[in-house]
Amino acid sequence: MSDAAPYIVSWNLTRRCNLACAHCYLDAGTRRAAAQEEMGTDACRDVIDQICAINPHALLILTGGEPLLRYDLEEIADHAGGKGLWVVVGTNGTLLHRERAGQLKAAGVKGVGLSIGSLDRDRHDAFRGRPGAWAGAMEGLAAVADAGLELAVQVTVTPWNLAELASLADFAADRGARAINFYFLVCTGRGEEQVALSPAEAERSYALLYGLQRRHAGRMQVQAKCAPQYQRFIHRQGGASPHLHAFAGGCPAAVHYCRIGPGGDVTPCPYIPLSGGNLRQASLAQIWSQGEVFVRLRDRTRLGGRCSDCRYRALCSGCRARALADRGDLMAEDPACALPAADAAGAVIAVAATALYGSGEAGGAVIAWEPEALESLERIPPFVRGMVRRRLERFAAERGAATVTRAMMVEIRDRMTGAAPRDR
């Protein structure tokens, strides 16, 4: 996979957290020692510069623990946004009051991913480990809306909230969410004590998500995370969903995705606790291209068990984190797969990741793209690329221009981040 590049970087800025969620892969908490491992503001700026050196248009997720416990969160976000990264903050919402949301917006943060476990406040609070978590999350949702930030609702899917998925999707849509991300539990960290979906339950969930995806099409993205088998499920329905093309290629860990830990360790994803190196000793570029775990994951010929000869291995590849957590082997078969052996046999199926997820609005003039602008667009994460494309084409049309140029992309980015105009 020579074209591997980090479209998405998830950064655990801190291990500190005001909650104690039952599924936390980081085992975050209020321990004082947790603050000691964090990188300082200047070191964080340097890391951002390193991300930009690899992909200046990456999606940067600033999370924790609870990132709002970092006093310098806005400084970090401002530096990242000023460099052109697409910055979002992942939070439990309980500390996100209106003033803080406005500060994040002013710092160039584009959106907030806010976690909801259940629509039942008692069940949500129990899962989050603190009374009042539900009320705090609802205040956080109001603050996001008031500040005009984009909203994504994050849901960890477990057997106990499986019956709520449709209601949670409707809840998110009613609050103007651009996306709802269903994370299929990987039992790592504190999540080792939790129970994940059975393969049969997961398969039924894919059918539900497929229906929700069509119900909310054009309004809200419905996405399955840590469940690459969903790609296989969509393909077997006829492959009409744009989700299939936007997320083609299987597990993104080490291919288009990586995670930075609080102390600088770089792992292929948050649920794979294997470091490719530490940013205090090596550059991000070196770790991404040469780290043993990254190199190993990109070699899909090393997949084991049923994944090794499955015809969907290029489209799915199985969740590598779940294989490690359940089998102790990063390249083992994913135990969450329910595909019968007879259906897995045959020639390898591959789907090009060319669709612009979120695109498809009818009407309007045809807008051409300058080659340099199109090249920059291709470096934007696929799942927001359609939204960015529409915004830029509207911008060009309002100016009476027939072509989107690289200069327009820089101008609209600077407007969105509040940065001074720059020639780059």
Tab-separated table of C-alpha atoms in Angstrom:
chain	number	residue	atom	x	y	z
A	1	MET	CA	0.000	0.000	0.000
A	2	SER	CA	2.393	2.674	-1.229
A	3	ASP	CA	-0.352	5.310	-1.275
A	4	ALA	CA	-0.888	5.034	2.504
A	5	ALA	CA	-1.162	8.433	4.164
A	6	PRO	CA	-2.834	9.593	7.382
A	7	TYR	CA	-6.143	11.181	6.393
A	8	ILE	CA	-7.173	11.000	10.055
A	9	VAL	CA	-5.057	11.533	13.165
A	10	SER	CA	-6.718	10.909	16.519
A	11	TRP	CA	-4.780	12.545	19.344
A	12	ASN	CA	-5.327	11.704	23.001
A	13	LEU	CA	-4.079	15.004	24.424
A	14	THR	CA	-4.605	13.788	27.981
A	15	ARG	CA	-5.416	10.692	29.975
A	16	ARG	CA	-7.257	12.803	32.546
A	17	CYS	CA	-11.033	12.599	32.571
A	18	ASN	CA	-13.902	13.722	34.787
A	19	LEU	CA	-15.857	10.539	34.022
A	20	ALA	CA	-15.058	6.833	34.311
A	21	CYS	CA	-16.672	5.261	31.248
A	22	ALA	CA	-16.961	1.485	31.358
A	23	HIS	CA	-15.595	0.994	27.835
A	24	CYS	CA	-12.647	3.429	27.898
A	25	TYR	CA	-9.769	2.002	25.850
A	26	LEU	CA	-7.382	4.488	27.492
A	27	ASP	CA	-8.460	3.612	31.046
A	28	ALA	CA	-8.660	7.366	31.599
A	29	GLY	CA	-9.303	8.901	35.004
A	30	THR	CA	-8.377	11.632	37.453
A	31	ARG	CA	-4.981	10.278	38.468
A	32	ARG	CA	-2.489	13.094	38.950
A	33	ALA	CA	0.214	11.032	37.292
A	34	ALA	CA	-1.785	11.167	34.095
A	35	ALA	CA	-0.985	14.863	33.670
A	36	GLN	CA	2.739	14.246	33.955
A	37	GLU	CA	2.966	12.251	30.736
A	38	GLU	CA	1.230	14.899	28.607
A	39	MET	CA	3.186	16.815	26.020
A	40	GLY	CA	3.417	20.565	26.606
A	41	THR	CA	1.976	23.227	24.334
A	42	ASP	CA	5.190	23.809	22.378
A	43	ALA	CA	5.685	20.090	21.848
A	44	CYS	CA	2.083	19.848	20.624
A	45	ARG	CA	2.710	22.624	18.107
A	46	ASP	CA	5.719	20.704	16.811
A	47	VAL	CA	3.626	17.549	16.428
A	48	ILE	CA	1.048	19.521	14.419
A	49	ASP	CA	3.818	20.738	12.122
A	50	GLN	CA	4.885	17.125	11.642
A	51	ILE	CA	1.332	16.085	10.758
A	52	CYS	CA	1.171	18.876	8.184
A	53	ALA	CA	4.460	17.737	6.666
A	54	ILE	CA	2.823	14.378	5.874
A	55	ASN	CA	-0.681	15.593	4.995
A	56	PRO	CA	-1.542	19.289	5.431
A	57	HIS	CA	-5.252	18.540	4.886
A	58	ALA	CA	-5.687	15.774	7.452
A	59	LEU	CA	-8.602	15.527	9.850
A	60	LEU	CA	-7.240	16.041	13.379
A	61	ILE	CA	-9.343	14.707	16.252
A	62	LEU	CA	-8.351	16.250	19.591
A	63	THR	CA	-9.622	13.941	22.306
A	64	GLY	CA	-8.707	12.414	25.635
A	65	GLY	CA	-9.524	11.390	28.351
A	66	GLU	CA	-11.426	14.637	28.332
A	67	PRO	CA	-9.591	17.208	26.172
A	68	LEU	CA	-11.465	20.136	27.754
A	69	LEU	CA	-9.315	19.534	30.844
A	70	ARG	CA	-6.360	20.879	28.840
A	71	TYR	CA	-6.081	24.620	29.496
A	72	ASP	CA	-4.218	25.015	26.202
A	73	LEU	CA	-6.726	23.161	24.024
A	74	GLU	CA	-7.659	26.331	22.151
A	75	GLU	CA	-3.989	27.179	21.549
A	76	ILE	CA	-3.376	23.736	20.105
A	77	ALA	CA	-6.525	23.907	17.969
A	78	ASP	CA	-5.661	27.390	16.735
A	79	HIS	CA	-2.208	26.294	15.605
A	80	ALA	CA	-3.624	23.250	13.833
A	81	GLY	CA	-6.418	25.194	12.138
A	82	GLY	CA	-4.024	27.916	11.102
A	83	LYS	CA	-1.913	25.276	9.388
A	84	GLY	CA	-4.924	24.091	7.413
A	85	LEU	CA	-5.854	20.937	9.324
A	86	TRP	CA	-9.525	20.087	9.763
A	87	VAL	CA	-9.870	20.167	13.560
A	88	VAL	CA	-12.596	18.509	15.611
A	89	VAL	CA	-12.833	17.849	19.338
A	90	GLY	CA	-14.032	14.582	20.863
A	91	THR	CA	-15.672	15.074	24.263
A	92	ASN	CA	-18.163	13.634	26.726
A	93	GLY	CA	-19.838	17.055	26.659
A	94	THR	CA	-20.130	17.579	30.398
A	95	LEU	CA	-17.607	20.441	30.502
A	96	LEU	CA	-18.711	22.075	27.254
A	97	HIS	CA	-20.582	25.205	28.296
A	98	ARG	CA	-21.519	27.928	25.824
A	99	GLU	CA	-18.517	30.129	26.533
A	100	ARG	CA	-16.051	27.282	26.006
A	101	ALA	CA	-17.812	26.201	22.807
A	102	GLY	CA	-17.499	29.744	21.499
A	103	GLN	CA	-13.807	29.732	22.342
A	104	LEU	CA	-13.318	26.509	20.429
A	105	LYS	CA	-15.140	27.977	17.437
A	106	ALA	CA	-12.969	31.101	17.567
A	107	ALA	CA	-9.871	28.882	17.692
A	108	GLY	CA	-10.808	27.290	14.381
A	109	VAL	CA	-12.418	24.066	15.597
A	110	LYS	CA	-14.840	22.868	12.922
A	111	GLY	CA	-16.888	20.408	14.891
A	112	VAL	CA	-17.456	18.388	18.032
A	113	GLY	CA	-17.905	14.652	18.445
A	114	LEU	CA	-20.063	14.166	21.532
A	115	SER	CA	-20.578	10.751	23.101
A	116	ILE	CA	-24.040	9.448	24.012
A	117	GLY	CA	-24.447	5.916	25.355
A	118	SER	CA	-28.195	5.751	25.825
A	119	LEU	CA	-31.302	7.915	25.674
A	120	ASP	CA	-32.122	6.718	29.176
A	121	ARG	CA	-30.338	9.114	31.545
A	122	ASP	CA	-29.792	6.477	34.248
A	123	ARG	CA	-28.313	3.971	31.805
A	124	HIS	CA	-26.139	6.680	30.241
A	125	ASP	CA	-24.881	7.806	33.667
A	126	ALA	CA	-24.153	4.234	34.717
A	127	PHE	CA	-22.142	3.585	31.551
A	128	ARG	CA	-20.249	6.856	32.002
A	129	GLY	CA	-19.530	6.112	35.646
A	130	ARG	CA	-20.835	9.391	37.071
A	131	PRO	CA	-24.283	10.717	38.027
A	132	GLY	CA	-25.206	13.820	36.059
A	133	ALA	CA	-23.318	12.761	32.934
A	134	TRP	CA	-26.531	12.767	30.864
A	135	ALA	CA	-27.541	16.273	31.986
A	136	GLY	CA	-24.022	17.526	31.247
A	137	ALA	CA	-24.027	15.962	27.790
A	138	MET	CA	-27.360	17.637	26.988
A	139	GLU	CA	-25.918	21.011	28.032
A	140	GLY	CA	-22.935	20.260	25.824
A	141	LEU	CA	-25.216	19.575	22.867
A	142	ALA	CA	-26.927	22.927	23.404
A	143	ALA	CA	-23.552	24.669	23.563
A	144	VAL	CA	-22.455	23.078	20.279
A	145	ALA	CA	-25.613	24.295	18.548
A	146	ASP	CA	-25.324	27.774	20.052
A	147	ALA	CA	-21.729	28.142	18.835
A	148	GLY	CA	-22.576	26.944	15.328
A	149	LEU	CA	-20.151	24.032	15.471
A	150	GLU	CA	-20.732	20.914	13.382
A	151	LEU	CA	-21.997	18.014	15.485
A	152	ALA	CA	-21.242	14.308	15.319
A	153	VAL	CA	-22.837	11.991	17.861
A	154	GLN	CA	-20.649	9.084	18.950
A	155	VAL	CA	-22.243	5.853	20.153
A	156	THR	CA	-20.427	2.775	21.438
A	157	VAL	CA	-22.480	-0.242	20.386
A	158	THR	CA	-22.845	-2.976	22.998
A	159	PRO	CA	-25.517	-5.602	23.688
A	160	TRP	CA	-27.146	-3.406	26.341
A	161	ASN	CA	-27.913	-0.480	24.000
A	162	LEU	CA	-28.449	-2.459	20.796
A	163	ALA	CA	-32.206	-1.850	20.852
A	164	GLU	CA	-31.642	1.922	20.941
A	165	LEU	CA	-29.623	2.400	17.748
A	166	ALA	CA	-32.521	3.627	15.616
A	167	SER	CA	-33.749	5.964	18.365
A	168	LEU	CA	-30.231	7.311	18.871
A	169	ALA	CA	-29.926	8.023	15.148
A	170	ASP	CA	-33.232	9.900	15.125
A	171	PHE	CA	-32.157	11.780	18.262
A	172	ALA	CA	-28.916	12.857	16.572
A	173	ALA	CA	-30.670	13.916	13.365
A	174	ASP	CA	-33.240	15.956	15.285
A	175	ARG	CA	-30.385	17.889	16.876
A	176	GLY	CA	-28.799	18.728	13.565
A	177	ALA	CA	-25.936	16.240	13.700
A	178	ARG	CA	-23.993	15.879	10.459
A	179	ALA	CA	-23.020	12.338	11.412
A	180	ILE	CA	-23.685	9.593	13.903
A	181	ASN	CA	-20.778	7.210	14.383
A	182	PHE	CA	-21.585	3.773	15.748
A	183	TYR	CA	-18.422	2.327	17.304
A	184	PHE	CA	-18.644	-1.440	17.630
A	185	LEU	CA	-17.003	-2.189	20.959
A	186	VAL	CA	-13.445	-3.497	20.965
A	187	CYS	CA	-12.667	-4.945	24.396
A	188	THR	CA	-9.480	-3.073	25.295
A	189	GLY	CA	-8.569	-0.961	28.337
A	190	ARG	CA	-11.494	-0.856	30.750
A	191	GLY	CA	-13.517	-2.319	27.897
A	192	GLU	CA	-11.929	-5.696	28.674
A	193	GLU	CA	-14.626	-6.068	31.325
A	194	GLN	CA	-17.413	-5.427	28.799
A	195	VAL	CA	-19.187	-7.806	26.432
A	196	ALA	CA	-19.072	-7.114	22.704
A	197	LEU	CA	-21.760	-8.034	20.182
A	198	SER	CA	-21.849	-11.609	18.988
A	199	PRO	CA	-21.231	-12.103	15.253
A	200	ALA	CA	-24.966	-12.688	14.738
A	201	GLU	CA	-25.850	-9.515	16.653
A	202	ALA	CA	-23.307	-7.547	14.636
A	203	GLU	CA	-24.765	-8.849	11.377
A	204	ARG	CA	-28.277	-7.781	12.411
A	205	SER	CA	-26.865	-4.380	13.340
A	206	TYR	CA	-25.437	-3.913	9.840
A	207	ALA	CA	-28.900	-4.420	8.378
A	208	LEU	CA	-30.294	-1.839	10.781
A	209	LEU	CA	-27.551	0.686	9.982
A	210	TYR	CA	-28.073	0.160	6.263
A	211	GLY	CA	-31.719	1.118	6.693
A	212	LEU	CA	-30.819	4.114	8.869
A	213	GLN	CA	-28.283	5.223	6.297
A	214	ARG	CA	-31.000	5.392	3.657
A	215	ARG	CA	-33.496	6.995	6.052
A	216	HIS	CA	-31.126	9.871	6.832
A	217	ALA	CA	-29.486	10.181	3.400
A	218	GLY	CA	-28.710	13.777	2.462
A	219	ARG	CA	-29.279	14.889	6.042
A	220	MET	CA	-26.923	12.921	8.274
A	221	GLN	CA	-24.213	10.339	7.701
A	222	VAL	CA	-24.702	7.020	9.488
A	223	GLN	CA	-21.338	5.328	9.928
A	224	ALA	CA	-20.078	2.042	11.353
A	225	LYS	CA	-16.693	2.190	13.072
A	226	CYS	CA	-14.476	-0.751	14.022
A	227	ALA	CA	-16.764	-2.868	11.871
A	228	PRO	CA	-15.207	-3.223	8.404
A	229	GLN	CA	-17.592	-6.126	7.763
A	230	TYR	CA	-20.221	-3.459	7.175
A	231	GLN	CA	-18.512	-2.812	3.832
A	232	ARG	CA	-19.009	-6.433	2.904
A	233	PHE	CA	-22.641	-6.264	4.009
A	234	ILE	CA	-23.304	-3.197	1.810
A	235	HIS	CA	-21.633	-4.830	-1.176
A	236	ARG	CA	-23.859	-7.864	-0.814
A	237	GLN	CA	-26.904	-5.575	-0.928
A	238	GLY	CA	-25.872	-4.397	-4.390
A	239	GLY	CA	-23.248	-1.816	-3.512
A	240	ALA	CA	-25.437	1.219	-4.186
A	241	SER	CA	-24.487	3.086	-1.004
A	242	PRO	CA	-21.928	5.924	-1.314
A	243	HIS	CA	-20.641	4.766	2.068
A	244	LEU	CA	-19.162	1.721	0.353
A	245	HIS	CA	-16.942	3.801	-1.926
A	246	ALA	CA	-16.051	6.482	0.595
A	247	PHE	CA	-14.827	3.928	3.143
A	248	ALA	CA	-13.509	1.240	0.808
A	249	GLY	CA	-10.272	-0.503	1.678
A	250	GLY	CA	-11.053	-2.195	4.964
A	251	CYS	CA	-9.580	-1.418	8.372
A	252	PRO	CA	-7.946	2.041	8.042
A	253	ALA	CA	-5.401	1.530	10.848
A	254	ALA	CA	-1.892	2.326	9.570
A	255	VAL	CA	-3.287	2.895	6.079
A	256	HIS	CA	-5.190	6.166	6.435
A	257	TYR	CA	-5.390	6.472	10.196
A	258	CYS	CA	-3.175	6.683	13.261
A	259	ARG	CA	-3.420	7.697	16.881
A	260	ILE	CA	-1.075	9.739	19.071
A	261	GLY	CA	-1.123	8.954	22.784
A	262	PRO	CA	-0.770	11.503	25.608
A	263	GLY	CA	2.929	10.755	26.024
A	264	GLY	CA	3.766	10.742	22.318
A	265	ASP	CA	3.429	7.059	21.428
A	266	VAL	CA	2.033	6.585	17.911
A	267	THR	CA	-0.217	3.581	17.372
A	268	PRO	CA	-2.162	2.450	14.276
A	269	CYS	CA	-5.478	3.174	16.004
A	270	PRO	CA	-6.743	3.947	19.523
A	271	TYR	CA	-7.683	0.296	20.105
A	272	ILE	CA	-4.312	-1.176	19.112
A	273	PRO	CA	-1.947	-0.631	22.069
A	274	LEU	CA	1.166	-1.344	20.009
A	275	SER	CA	3.441	1.640	19.455
A	276	GLY	CA	5.344	2.206	16.244
A	277	GLY	CA	7.546	4.712	18.041
A	278	ASN	CA	7.457	7.768	20.285
A	279	LEU	CA	7.467	11.352	19.041
A	280	ARG	CA	9.995	12.275	21.691
A	281	GLN	CA	12.529	10.005	19.972
A	282	ALA	CA	11.445	9.911	16.315
A	283	SER	CA	9.493	11.978	13.811
A	284	LEU	CA	5.925	11.176	12.841
A	285	ALA	CA	7.066	10.622	9.253
A	286	GLN	CA	9.604	8.025	10.405
A	287	ILE	CA	7.122	6.241	12.638
A	288	TRP	CA	4.392	6.237	9.985
A	289	SER	CA	6.637	4.899	7.232
A	290	GLN	CA	9.016	2.664	9.203
A	291	GLY	CA	7.339	1.663	12.471
A	292	GLU	CA	7.191	-2.139	12.578
A	293	VAL	CA	3.507	-2.359	13.493
A	294	PHE	CA	2.585	0.112	10.724
A	295	VAL	CA	4.568	-1.746	8.076
A	296	ARG	CA	3.094	-5.062	9.205
A	297	LEU	CA	-0.500	-3.862	9.073
A	298	ARG	CA	-0.145	-2.560	5.529
A	299	ASP	CA	0.830	-5.993	4.262
A	300	ARG	CA	-2.600	-7.524	3.876
A	301	THR	CA	-1.047	-10.700	2.459
A	302	ARG	CA	-0.198	-11.554	6.081
A	303	LEU	CA	-3.826	-11.819	7.196
A	304	GLY	CA	-4.516	-15.094	8.959
A	305	GLY	CA	-7.372	-17.514	9.479
A	306	ARG	CA	-10.561	-16.995	7.478
A	307	CYS	CA	-9.489	-13.438	6.584
A	308	SER	CA	-6.504	-14.739	4.599
A	309	ASP	CA	-8.536	-16.251	1.754
A	310	CYS	CA	-11.830	-14.381	2.031
A	311	ARG	CA	-12.925	-12.764	-1.217
A	312	TYR	CA	-13.847	-9.614	0.740
A	313	ARG	CA	-10.413	-9.190	2.302
A	314	ALA	CA	-9.540	-6.131	0.166
A	315	LEU	CA	-12.887	-4.521	0.988
A	316	CYS	CA	-13.027	-5.492	4.661
A	317	SER	CA	-9.779	-7.032	5.999
A	318	GLY	CA	-11.392	-7.458	9.432
A	319	CYS	CA	-10.873	-5.250	12.456
A	320	ARG	CA	-7.212	-5.622	13.343
A	321	ALA	CA	-7.745	-4.256	16.863
A	322	ARG	CA	-10.406	-6.868	17.604
A	323	ALA	CA	-8.176	-9.628	16.242
A	324	LEU	CA	-5.438	-8.506	18.620
A	325	ALA	CA	-7.772	-8.130	21.607
A	326	ASP	CA	-9.542	-11.453	21.110
A	327	ARG	CA	-6.868	-13.624	19.464
A	328	GLY	CA	-3.656	-12.004	20.674
A	329	ASP	CA	-2.514	-11.698	17.055
A	330	LEU	CA	-2.754	-8.495	15.065
A	331	MET	CA	-3.150	-10.352	11.786
A	332	ALA	CA	-5.503	-13.105	12.974
A	333	GLU	CA	-9.038	-13.453	11.667
A	334	ASP	CA	-11.617	-11.061	13.100
A	335	PRO	CA	-13.828	-13.132	15.445
A	336	ALA	CA	-16.790	-10.771	14.868
A	337	CYS	CA	-17.376	-12.016	11.314
A	338	ALA	CA	-20.477	-14.124	10.652
A	339	LEU	CA	-19.906	-14.723	6.927
A	340	PRO	CA	-20.312	-18.418	6.032
A	341	ALA	CA	-17.266	-20.052	4.464
A	342	ALA	CA	-19.175	-20.767	1.262
A	343	ASP	CA	-19.943	-17.065	0.813
A	344	ALA	CA	-16.343	-16.076	1.526
A	345	ALA	CA	-14.916	-18.210	-1.296
A	346	GLY	CA	-14.147	-16.751	-4.706
A	347	ALA	CA	-12.143	-14.089	-6.501
A	348	VAL	CA	-11.094	-11.073	-4.428
A	349	ILE	CA	-13.547	-8.177	-4.609
A	350	ALA	CA	-12.258	-4.616	-4.516
A	351	VAL	CA	-14.087	-1.299	-4.729
A	352	ALA	CA	-12.332	1.955	-5.587
A	353	ALA	CA	-12.538	4.639	-2.898
A	354	THR	CA	-13.563	7.344	-5.364
A	355	ALA	CA	-17.002	8.481	-4.273
A	356	LEU	CA	-17.461	11.837	-2.586
A	357	TYR	CA	-19.398	10.826	0.480
A	358	GLY	CA	-22.077	13.381	1.247
A	359	SER	CA	-22.277	14.651	-2.339
A	360	GLY	CA	-25.199	14.288	-4.675
A	361	GLU	CA	-27.180	17.502	-4.334
A	362	ALA	CA	-29.132	18.139	-7.522
A	363	GLY	CA	-29.205	21.382	-9.448
A	364	GLY	CA	-26.685	24.147	-10.036
A	365	ALA	CA	-24.153	24.843	-12.720
A	366	VAL	CA	-21.315	22.477	-13.494
A	367	ILE	CA	-18.116	23.745	-11.868
A	368	ALA	CA	-14.701	22.675	-13.161
A	369	TRP	CA	-11.681	22.106	-10.926
A	370	GLU	CA	-8.145	23.358	-11.384
A	371	PRO	CA	-5.773	20.332	-11.235
A	372	GLU	CA	-3.932	21.731	-8.202
A	373	ALA	CA	-7.243	22.269	-6.395
A	374	LEU	CA	-8.450	18.773	-7.258
A	375	GLU	CA	-5.180	17.330	-5.952
A	376	SER	CA	-5.705	19.147	-2.654
A	377	LEU	CA	-9.311	17.935	-2.497
A	378	GLU	CA	-8.156	14.329	-2.828
A	379	ARG	CA	-6.083	14.740	0.342
A	380	ILE	CA	-9.135	15.621	2.407
A	381	PRO	CA	-10.697	12.690	4.327
A	382	PRO	CA	-13.227	10.922	2.056
A	383	PHE	CA	-16.117	11.195	4.503
A	384	VAL	CA	-16.015	15.016	4.548
A	385	ARG	CA	-14.775	15.478	0.992
A	386	GLY	CA	-18.252	15.749	-0.499
A	387	MET	CA	-19.244	18.449	1.982
A	388	VAL	CA	-16.050	20.407	1.292
A	389	ARG	CA	-16.534	20.046	-2.456
A	390	ARG	CA	-20.079	21.386	-2.337
A	391	ARG	CA	-19.010	24.324	-0.191
A	392	LEU	CA	-16.220	25.258	-2.574
A	393	GLU	CA	-18.392	24.908	-5.676
A	394	ARG	CA	-21.035	27.159	-4.097
A	395	PHE	CA	-18.289	29.647	-3.258
A	396	ALA	CA	-17.081	29.644	-6.874
A	397	ALA	CA	-20.637	29.937	-8.247
A	398	GLU	CA	-21.395	32.907	-5.990
A	399	ARG	CA	-18.363	34.634	-7.472
A	400	GLY	CA	-19.474	33.838	-10.986
A	401	ALA	CA	-16.404	31.630	-11.496
A	402	ALA	CA	-16.526	28.518	-13.646
A	403	THR	CA	-13.537	26.866	-11.955
A	404	VAL	CA	-12.528	26.100	-8.387
A	405	THR	CA	-8.909	27.121	-7.905
A	406	ARG	CA	-6.289	26.354	-5.283
A	407	ALA	CA	-6.339	30.044	-4.334
A	408	MET	CA	-10.058	29.795	-3.564
A	409	MET	CA	-9.414	26.812	-1.313
A	410	VAL	CA	-6.831	28.777	0.659
A	411	GLU	CA	-9.136	31.802	0.886
A	412	ILE	CA	-12.153	29.906	2.162
A	413	ARG	CA	-10.002	27.935	4.600
A	414	ASP	CA	-8.604	31.171	6.021
A	415	ARG	CA	-12.096	32.598	6.335
A	416	MET	CA	-13.239	29.504	8.236
A	417	THR	CA	-10.234	29.524	10.577
A	418	GLY	CA	-10.185	33.301	11.037
A	419	ALA	CA	-6.542	33.381	9.972
A	420	ALA	CA	-4.860	36.176	8.112
A	421	PRO	CA	-4.755	35.604	4.332
A	422	ARG	CA	-1.680	33.700	3.203
A	423	ASP	CA	-0.189	32.644	-0.080
A	424	ARG	CA	0.106	28.885	0.167
